[in-house]
mmCIF file of C-alpha atoms in Angstrom:
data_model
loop_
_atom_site.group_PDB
_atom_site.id
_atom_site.type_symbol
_atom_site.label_atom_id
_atom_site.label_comp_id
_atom_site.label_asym_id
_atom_site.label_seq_id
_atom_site.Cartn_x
_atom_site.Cartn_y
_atom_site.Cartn_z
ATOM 1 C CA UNK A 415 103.339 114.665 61.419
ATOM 2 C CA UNK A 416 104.641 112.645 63.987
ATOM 3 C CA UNK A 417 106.308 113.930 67.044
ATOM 4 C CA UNK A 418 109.723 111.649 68.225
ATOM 5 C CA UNK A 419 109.814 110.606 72.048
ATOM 6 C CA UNK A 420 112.748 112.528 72.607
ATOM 7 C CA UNK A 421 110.833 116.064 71.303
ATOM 8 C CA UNK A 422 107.447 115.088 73.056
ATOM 9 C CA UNK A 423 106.011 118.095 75.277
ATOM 10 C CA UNK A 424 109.721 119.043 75.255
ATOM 11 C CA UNK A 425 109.775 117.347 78.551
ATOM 12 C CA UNK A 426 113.850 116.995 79.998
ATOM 13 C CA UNK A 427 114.306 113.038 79.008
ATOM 14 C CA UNK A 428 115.687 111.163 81.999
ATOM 15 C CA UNK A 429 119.042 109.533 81.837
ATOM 16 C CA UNK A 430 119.770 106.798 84.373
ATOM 17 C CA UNK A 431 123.252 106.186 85.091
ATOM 18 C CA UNK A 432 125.900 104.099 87.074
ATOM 19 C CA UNK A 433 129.395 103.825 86.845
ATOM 20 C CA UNK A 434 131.903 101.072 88.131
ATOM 21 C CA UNK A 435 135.281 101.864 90.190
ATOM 22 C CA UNK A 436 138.486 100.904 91.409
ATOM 23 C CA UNK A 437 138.011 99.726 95.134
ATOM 24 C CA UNK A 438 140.622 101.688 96.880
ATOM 25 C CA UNK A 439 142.685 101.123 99.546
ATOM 26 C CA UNK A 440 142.158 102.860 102.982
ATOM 27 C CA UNK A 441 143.913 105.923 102.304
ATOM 28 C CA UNK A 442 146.926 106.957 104.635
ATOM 29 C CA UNK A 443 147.377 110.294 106.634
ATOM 30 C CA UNK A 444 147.072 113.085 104.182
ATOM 31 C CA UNK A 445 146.360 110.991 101.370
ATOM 32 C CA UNK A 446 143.193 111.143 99.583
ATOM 33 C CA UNK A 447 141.724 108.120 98.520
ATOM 34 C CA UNK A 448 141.017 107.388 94.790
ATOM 35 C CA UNK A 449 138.581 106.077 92.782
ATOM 36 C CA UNK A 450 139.389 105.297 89.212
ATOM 37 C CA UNK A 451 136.700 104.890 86.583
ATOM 38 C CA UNK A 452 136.087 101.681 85.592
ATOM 39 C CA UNK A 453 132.555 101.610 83.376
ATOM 40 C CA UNK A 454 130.464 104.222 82.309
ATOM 41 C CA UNK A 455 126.885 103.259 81.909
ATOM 42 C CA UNK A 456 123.507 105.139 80.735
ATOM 43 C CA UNK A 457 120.209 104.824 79.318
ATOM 44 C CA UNK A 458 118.087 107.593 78.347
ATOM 45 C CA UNK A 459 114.452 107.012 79.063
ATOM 46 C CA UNK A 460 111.155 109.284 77.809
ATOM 47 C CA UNK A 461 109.637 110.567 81.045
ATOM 48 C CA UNK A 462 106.053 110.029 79.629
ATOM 49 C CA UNK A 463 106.343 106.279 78.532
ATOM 50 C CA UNK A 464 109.146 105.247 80.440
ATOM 51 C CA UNK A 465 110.548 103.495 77.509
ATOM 52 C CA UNK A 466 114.552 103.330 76.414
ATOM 53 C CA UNK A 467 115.231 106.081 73.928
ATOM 54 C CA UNK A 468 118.911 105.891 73.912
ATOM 55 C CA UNK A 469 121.646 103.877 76.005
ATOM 56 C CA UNK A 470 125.288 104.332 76.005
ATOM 57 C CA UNK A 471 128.072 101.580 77.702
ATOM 58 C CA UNK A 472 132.181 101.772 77.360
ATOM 59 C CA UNK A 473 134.523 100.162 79.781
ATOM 60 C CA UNK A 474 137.075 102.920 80.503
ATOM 61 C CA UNK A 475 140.599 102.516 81.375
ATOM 62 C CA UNK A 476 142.492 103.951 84.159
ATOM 63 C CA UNK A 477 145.507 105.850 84.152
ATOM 64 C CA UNK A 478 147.064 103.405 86.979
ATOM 65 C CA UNK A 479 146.557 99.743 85.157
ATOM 66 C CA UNK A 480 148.448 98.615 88.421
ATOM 67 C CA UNK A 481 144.487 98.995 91.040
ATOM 68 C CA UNK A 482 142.820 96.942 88.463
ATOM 69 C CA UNK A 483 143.307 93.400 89.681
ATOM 70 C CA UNK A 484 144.556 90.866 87.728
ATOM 71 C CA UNK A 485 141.797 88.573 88.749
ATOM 72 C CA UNK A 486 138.531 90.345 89.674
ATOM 73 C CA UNK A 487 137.326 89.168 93.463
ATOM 74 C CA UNK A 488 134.110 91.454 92.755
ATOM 75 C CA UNK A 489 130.891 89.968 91.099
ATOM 76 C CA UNK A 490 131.293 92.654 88.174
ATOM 77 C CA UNK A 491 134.147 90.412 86.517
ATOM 78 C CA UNK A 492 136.232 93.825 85.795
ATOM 79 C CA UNK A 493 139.553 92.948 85.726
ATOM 80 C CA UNK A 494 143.129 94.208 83.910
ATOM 81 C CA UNK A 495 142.700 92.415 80.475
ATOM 82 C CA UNK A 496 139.262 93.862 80.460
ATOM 83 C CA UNK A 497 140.071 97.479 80.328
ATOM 84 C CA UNK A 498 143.300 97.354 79.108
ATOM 85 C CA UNK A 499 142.426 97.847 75.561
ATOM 86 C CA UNK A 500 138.973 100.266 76.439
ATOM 87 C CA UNK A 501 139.565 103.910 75.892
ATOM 88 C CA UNK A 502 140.604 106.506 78.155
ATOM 89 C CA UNK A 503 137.948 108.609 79.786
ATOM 90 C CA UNK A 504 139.427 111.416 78.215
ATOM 91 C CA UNK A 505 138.524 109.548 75.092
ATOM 92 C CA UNK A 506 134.995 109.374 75.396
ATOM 93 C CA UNK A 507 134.001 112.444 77.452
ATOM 94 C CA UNK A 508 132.395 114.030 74.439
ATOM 95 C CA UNK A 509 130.190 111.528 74.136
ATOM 96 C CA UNK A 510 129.759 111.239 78.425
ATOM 97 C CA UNK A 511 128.762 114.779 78.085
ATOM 98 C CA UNK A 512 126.028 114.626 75.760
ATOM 99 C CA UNK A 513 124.749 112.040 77.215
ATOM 100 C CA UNK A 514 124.263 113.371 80.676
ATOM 101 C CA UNK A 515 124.206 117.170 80.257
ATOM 102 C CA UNK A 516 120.619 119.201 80.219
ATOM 103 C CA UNK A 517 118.555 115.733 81.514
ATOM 104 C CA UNK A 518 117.186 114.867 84.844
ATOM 105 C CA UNK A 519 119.726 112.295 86.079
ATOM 106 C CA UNK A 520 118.562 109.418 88.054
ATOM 107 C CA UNK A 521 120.614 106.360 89.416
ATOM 108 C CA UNK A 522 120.797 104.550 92.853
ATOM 109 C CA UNK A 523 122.937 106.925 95.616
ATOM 110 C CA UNK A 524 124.090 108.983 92.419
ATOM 111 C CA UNK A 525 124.219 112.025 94.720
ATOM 112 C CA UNK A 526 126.875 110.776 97.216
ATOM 113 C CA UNK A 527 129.292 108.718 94.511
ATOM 114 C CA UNK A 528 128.496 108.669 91.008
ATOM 115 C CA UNK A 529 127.444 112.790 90.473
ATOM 116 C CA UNK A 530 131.025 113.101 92.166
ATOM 117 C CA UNK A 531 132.932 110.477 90.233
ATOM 118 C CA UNK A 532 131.945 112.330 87.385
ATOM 119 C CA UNK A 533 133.074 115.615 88.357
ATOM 120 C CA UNK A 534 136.228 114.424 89.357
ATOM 121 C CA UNK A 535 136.813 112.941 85.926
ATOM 122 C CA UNK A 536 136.072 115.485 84.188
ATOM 123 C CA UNK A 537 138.313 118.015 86.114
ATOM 124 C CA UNK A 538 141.029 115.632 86.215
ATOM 125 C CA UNK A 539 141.175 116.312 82.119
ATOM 126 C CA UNK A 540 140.494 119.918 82.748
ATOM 127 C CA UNK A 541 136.838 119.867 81.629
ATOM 128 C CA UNK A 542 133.495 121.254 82.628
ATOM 129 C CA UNK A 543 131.215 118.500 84.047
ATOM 130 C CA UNK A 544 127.732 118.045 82.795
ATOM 131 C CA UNK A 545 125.423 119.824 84.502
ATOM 132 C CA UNK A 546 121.635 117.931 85.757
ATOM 133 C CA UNK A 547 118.225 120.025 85.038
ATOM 134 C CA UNK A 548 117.144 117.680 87.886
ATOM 135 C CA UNK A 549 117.680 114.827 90.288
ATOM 136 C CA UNK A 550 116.207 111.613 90.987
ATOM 137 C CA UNK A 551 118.092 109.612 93.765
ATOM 138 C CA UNK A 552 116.469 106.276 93.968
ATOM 139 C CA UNK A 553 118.058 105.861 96.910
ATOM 140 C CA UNK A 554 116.760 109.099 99.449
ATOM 141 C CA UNK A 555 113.242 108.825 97.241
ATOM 142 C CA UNK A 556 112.746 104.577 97.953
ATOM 143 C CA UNK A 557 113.760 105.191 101.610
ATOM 144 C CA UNK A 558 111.435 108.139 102.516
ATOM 145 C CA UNK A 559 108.470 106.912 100.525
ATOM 146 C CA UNK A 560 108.768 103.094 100.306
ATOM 147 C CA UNK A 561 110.881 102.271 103.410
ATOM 148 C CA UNK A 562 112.891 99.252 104.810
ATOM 149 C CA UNK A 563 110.672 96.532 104.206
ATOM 150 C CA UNK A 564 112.573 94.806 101.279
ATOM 151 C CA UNK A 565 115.088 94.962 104.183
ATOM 152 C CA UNK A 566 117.984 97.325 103.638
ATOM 153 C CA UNK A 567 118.020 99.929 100.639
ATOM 154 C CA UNK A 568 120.822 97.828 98.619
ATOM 155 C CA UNK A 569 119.613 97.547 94.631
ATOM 156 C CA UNK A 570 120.936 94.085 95.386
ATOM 157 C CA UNK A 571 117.931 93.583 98.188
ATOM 158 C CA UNK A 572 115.158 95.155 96.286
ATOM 159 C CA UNK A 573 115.320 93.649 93.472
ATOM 160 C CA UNK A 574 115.848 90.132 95.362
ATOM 161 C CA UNK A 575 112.457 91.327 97.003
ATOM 162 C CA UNK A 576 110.780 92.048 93.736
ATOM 163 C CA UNK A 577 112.148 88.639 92.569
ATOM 164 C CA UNK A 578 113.990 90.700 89.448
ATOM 165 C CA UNK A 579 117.094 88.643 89.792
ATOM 166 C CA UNK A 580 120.670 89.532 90.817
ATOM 167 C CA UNK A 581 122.256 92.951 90.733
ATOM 168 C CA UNK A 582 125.306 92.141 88.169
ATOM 169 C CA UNK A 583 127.062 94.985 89.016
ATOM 170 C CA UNK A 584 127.814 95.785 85.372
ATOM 171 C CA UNK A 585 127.104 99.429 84.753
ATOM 172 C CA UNK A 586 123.773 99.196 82.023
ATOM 173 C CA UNK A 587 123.039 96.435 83.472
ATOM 174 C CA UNK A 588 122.319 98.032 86.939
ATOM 175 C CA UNK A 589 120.849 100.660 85.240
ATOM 176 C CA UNK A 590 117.897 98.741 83.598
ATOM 177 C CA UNK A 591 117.385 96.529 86.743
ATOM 178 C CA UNK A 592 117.031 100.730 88.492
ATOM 179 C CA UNK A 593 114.425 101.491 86.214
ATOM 180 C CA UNK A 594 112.758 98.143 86.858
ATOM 181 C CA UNK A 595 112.596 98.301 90.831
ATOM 182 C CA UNK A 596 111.477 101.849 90.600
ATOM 183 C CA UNK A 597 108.767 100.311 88.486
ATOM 184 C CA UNK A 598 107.398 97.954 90.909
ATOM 185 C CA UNK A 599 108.072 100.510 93.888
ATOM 186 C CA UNK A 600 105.509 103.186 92.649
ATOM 187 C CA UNK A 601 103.161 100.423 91.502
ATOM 188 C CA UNK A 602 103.093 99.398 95.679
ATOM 189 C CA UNK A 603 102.370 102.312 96.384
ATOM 190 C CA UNK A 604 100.138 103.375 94.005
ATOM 191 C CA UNK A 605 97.911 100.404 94.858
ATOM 192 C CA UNK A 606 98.448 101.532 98.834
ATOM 193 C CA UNK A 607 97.088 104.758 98.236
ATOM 194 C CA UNK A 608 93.860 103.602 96.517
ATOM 195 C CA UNK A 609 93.235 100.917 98.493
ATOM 196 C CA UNK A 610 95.019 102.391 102.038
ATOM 197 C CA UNK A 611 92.346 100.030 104.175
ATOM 198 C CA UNK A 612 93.314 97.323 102.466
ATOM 199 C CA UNK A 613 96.833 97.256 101.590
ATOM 200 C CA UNK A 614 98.103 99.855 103.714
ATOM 201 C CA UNK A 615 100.169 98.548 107.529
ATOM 202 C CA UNK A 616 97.689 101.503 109.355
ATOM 203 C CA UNK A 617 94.600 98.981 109.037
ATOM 204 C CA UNK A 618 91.545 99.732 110.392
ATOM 205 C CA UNK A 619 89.942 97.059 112.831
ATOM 206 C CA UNK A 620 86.795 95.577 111.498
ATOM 207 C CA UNK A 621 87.246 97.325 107.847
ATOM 208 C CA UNK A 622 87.201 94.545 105.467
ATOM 209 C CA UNK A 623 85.831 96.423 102.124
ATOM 210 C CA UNK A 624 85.327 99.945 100.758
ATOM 211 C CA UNK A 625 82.394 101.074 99.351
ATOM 212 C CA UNK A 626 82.383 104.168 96.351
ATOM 213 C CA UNK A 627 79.672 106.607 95.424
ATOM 214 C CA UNK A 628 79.299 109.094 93.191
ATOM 215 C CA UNK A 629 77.068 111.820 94.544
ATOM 216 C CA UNK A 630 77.161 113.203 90.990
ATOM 217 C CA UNK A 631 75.921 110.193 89.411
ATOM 218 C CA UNK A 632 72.265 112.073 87.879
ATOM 219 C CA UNK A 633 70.406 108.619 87.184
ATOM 220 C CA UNK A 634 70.834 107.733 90.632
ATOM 221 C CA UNK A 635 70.255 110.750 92.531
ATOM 222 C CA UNK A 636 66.839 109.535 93.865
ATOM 223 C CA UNK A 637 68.780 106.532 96.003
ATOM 224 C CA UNK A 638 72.146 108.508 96.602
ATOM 225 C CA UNK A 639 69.929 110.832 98.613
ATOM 226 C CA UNK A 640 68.175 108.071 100.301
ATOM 227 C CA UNK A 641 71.236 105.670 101.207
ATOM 228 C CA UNK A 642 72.945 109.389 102.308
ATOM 229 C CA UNK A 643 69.598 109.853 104.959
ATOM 230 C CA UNK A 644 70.116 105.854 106.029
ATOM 231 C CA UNK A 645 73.686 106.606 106.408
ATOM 232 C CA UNK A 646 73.336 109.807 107.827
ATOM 233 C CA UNK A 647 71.055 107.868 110.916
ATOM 234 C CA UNK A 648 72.759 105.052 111.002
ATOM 235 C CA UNK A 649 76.290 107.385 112.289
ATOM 236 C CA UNK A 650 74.407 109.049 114.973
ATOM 237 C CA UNK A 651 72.895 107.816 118.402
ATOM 238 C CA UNK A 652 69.311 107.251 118.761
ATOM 239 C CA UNK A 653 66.879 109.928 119.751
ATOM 240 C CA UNK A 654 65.989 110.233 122.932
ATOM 241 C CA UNK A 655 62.068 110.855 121.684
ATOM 242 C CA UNK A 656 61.436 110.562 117.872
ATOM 243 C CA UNK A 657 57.970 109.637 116.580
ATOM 244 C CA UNK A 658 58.103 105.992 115.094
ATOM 245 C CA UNK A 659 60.814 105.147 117.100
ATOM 246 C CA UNK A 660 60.901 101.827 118.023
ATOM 247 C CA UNK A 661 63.500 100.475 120.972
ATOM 248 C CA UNK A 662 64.423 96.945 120.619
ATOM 249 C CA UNK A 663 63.243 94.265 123.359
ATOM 250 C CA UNK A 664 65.204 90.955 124.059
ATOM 251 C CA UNK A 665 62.479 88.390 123.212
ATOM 252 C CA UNK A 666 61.424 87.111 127.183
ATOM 253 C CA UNK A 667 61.689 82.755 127.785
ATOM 254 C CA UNK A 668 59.582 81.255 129.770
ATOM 255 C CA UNK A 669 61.729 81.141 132.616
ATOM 256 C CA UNK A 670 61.393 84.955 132.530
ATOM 257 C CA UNK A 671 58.355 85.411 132.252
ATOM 258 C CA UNK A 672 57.704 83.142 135.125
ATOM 259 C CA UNK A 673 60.161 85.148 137.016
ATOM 260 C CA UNK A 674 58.344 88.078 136.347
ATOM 261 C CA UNK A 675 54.974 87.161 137.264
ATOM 262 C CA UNK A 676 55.848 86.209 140.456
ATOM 263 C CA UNK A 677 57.904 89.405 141.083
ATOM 264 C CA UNK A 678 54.669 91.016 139.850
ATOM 265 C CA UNK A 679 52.214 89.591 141.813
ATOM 266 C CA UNK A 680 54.364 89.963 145.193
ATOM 267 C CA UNK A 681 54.741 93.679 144.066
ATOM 268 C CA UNK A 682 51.043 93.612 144.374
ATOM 269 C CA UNK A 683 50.282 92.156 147.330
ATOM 270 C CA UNK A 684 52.186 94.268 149.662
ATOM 271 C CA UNK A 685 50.789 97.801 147.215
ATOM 272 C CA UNK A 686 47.267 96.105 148.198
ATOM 273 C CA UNK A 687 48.829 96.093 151.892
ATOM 274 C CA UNK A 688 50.083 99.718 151.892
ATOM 275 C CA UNK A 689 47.172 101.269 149.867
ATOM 276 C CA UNK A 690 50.133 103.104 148.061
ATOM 277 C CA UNK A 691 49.882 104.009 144.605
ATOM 278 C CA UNK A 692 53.328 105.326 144.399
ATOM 279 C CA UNK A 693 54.728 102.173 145.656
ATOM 280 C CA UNK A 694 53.160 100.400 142.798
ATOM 281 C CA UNK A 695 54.626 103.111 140.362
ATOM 282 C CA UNK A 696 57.798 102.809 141.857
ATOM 283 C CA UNK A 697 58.457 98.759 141.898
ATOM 284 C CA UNK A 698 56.703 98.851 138.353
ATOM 285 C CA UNK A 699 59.572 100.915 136.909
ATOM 286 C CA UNK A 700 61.806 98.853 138.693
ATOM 287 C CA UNK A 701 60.688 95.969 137.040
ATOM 288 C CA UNK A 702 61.052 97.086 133.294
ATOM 289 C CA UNK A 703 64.214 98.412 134.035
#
C-alpha cells in the first residue's frame, strides 16, 4: 500500500507563507500603527521531496475599505475594487488555521511581520492563533549561512541574483519564488562545502585540484600503502643522514668549472707553500660549499 506525501515518516509538512498589507501611515503620539490584511498566501510543501502538497490563496478585505487605495502605487496591483468583494478574514480563518497550525512555518522575515500579522488577526476576531511546531526564517537562516553577496537580503535581490525573475509581491506568488531561492541557496553551499578549495572565498594559494582516496578501498591496498609512504616523505624535510640518500647538485657550465680549477689549483699552491694539511682541508670545504 502506498503511503501519501503528507503521512510519509509522519514528518511536520512545511507550510510557506506570506501575506500582503495595508501600508500605514506614520502613526501619531499614542497611536498605534495598523496593518490591515490584505492577502493571505500558503503552500504546503513535503519536507522530504520538497514538492507542493497543498496551496491556499484569498484576497481578504479590510474592515477600513477607506487605507486601500483607489489606485495601487505598489507593484502588487492591490487596490479597493480588488478586495472589495473578497471575504472578511473572519471569513476564512477556519480555513487560515488549518492551514498553518501543527507545521513548521517558513516564509521570508515571517518572525518580525507576518507570525505577528497573524496573531493580531486572529485576536482581533477573538480567536486563538495557530500555533508553529517549528520555524524557518529565510531571512536570519540566508544571512548567517549564505551572506550579503547577492547584495542585500531583499527576496527582490536574491532572486534577481539567481536570475529567477521579479518578486511580484502577490502573496503565493512570493511564496513559490521563497521556496525557489532557498533552492539555489543550499545548492551554493552544498557545492562550497564539497569543493571548499575550489569554490569557497578562503582559497588556498597554489591549490588548484583535490585529490580523494579511499584507504578502505581492499583491491588497492597494495598502492594506498605505497602512495601513503611517498606522501608520508614527501611532507617531511630531508634527513640529515639516510642511506640512499641522494642530495641534488646544480649541473656545473663550463665557466664554472673553469672557475673552479683555477680556485683549485691556487688553493694548492700556497698548501704546497705552507706544508699544511689542514689548510688544504679547510679551503677544500670552502670550495664545495
Amino acid at each position: 500500500m502506498e503511503t501519501s506525501n503528507r503521512n510519509e515518516e509522519h514528518t511536520p509538512e512545511i507550510v510557506f507563507f506570506d501575506i500582503e498589507t495595508t501600508v500605514p501611515n506614520r502613526a501619531g503620539p499614542g497611536q498605534e500603527r495598523r496593518f490591515w490584511m490584505l492577502e493571505f498566501g500558503a503552500m504546503v510543501i513535503c519536507p522530504q521531496k520538497l514538492v507542493e502538497i497543498e496551496s491556499y490563496c484569498t484576497l481578504i478585505k479590510p474592515g477600513d475599505l477607506s487605507v486601500v487605495a483607489l489606485r495601487s502605487t505598489r507593484s502588487d496591483g492591490i487596490t479597493r475594487e480588488a478586495v472589495i468583494k473578497a471575504p472578511m478574514f473572519v471569513e476564512v480563518a477556519d480555513k487560515i488555521y488549518e492551514i498553518l497550525h501543527g507545521k513548521i512555518w517558513a516564509g521570508h522575515n515571517i518572525q518580525r511581520f507576518d507570525c505577528n500579522r497573524i496573531k493580531e488577526a486572529f485576536a482581533e476576531i477573538g480567536r486563538p492563533a495557530p500555533q508553529p511546531v517549528g520555524m524557518i526564517d529565510s531571512l536570519g537562516v540566508l544571512s548567517h549561512k549564505f551572506g550579503r553577496r547577492a547584495g542585500d537580503m531583499k527576496m527582490a535581490t536574491l532572486a534577481n541574483y539567481f536570475g529567477l525573475g521579479q518578486q511580484k509581491h502577490r502573496s503565493l506568488d512570493d511564496v513559490r519564488l521563497n521556496l525557489e531561492v532557498l533552492k539555489n541557496c543550499a545548492t551554493v553551499l552544498f557545492l562550497e562545502s564539497s569543493l571548499p578549495n575550489m569554490l569557497s572565498n578562503n582559497r588556498h594559494s597554489g591549490s588548484s585540484t583535490i585529490t580523494t582516496r579511499s584507504k578502505n578501498n581492499v583491491n588497492n591496498k597494495k598502492m594506498s600503502s605505497s602512495y601513503n609512504r611517498e606522501e608520508s616523505n614527501s611532507r617531511k624535510s630531508p634527513p640529515t643522514a639516510s642511506i640512499g640518500y641522494i642530495r641534488s647538485v646544480p649541473y656545473p657550465t663550463r665557466a664554472s668549472l673553469r672557475k673552479m680549477t683555477e680556485r683549485v689549483k691556487s688553493i694548492l699552491c700556497r698548501a704546497q707553500s705552507s706544508q699544511s694539511i689542514n689548510n688544504l682541508i679547510k679551503h677544500s670545504h670552502s670550495i664545495i660549499r
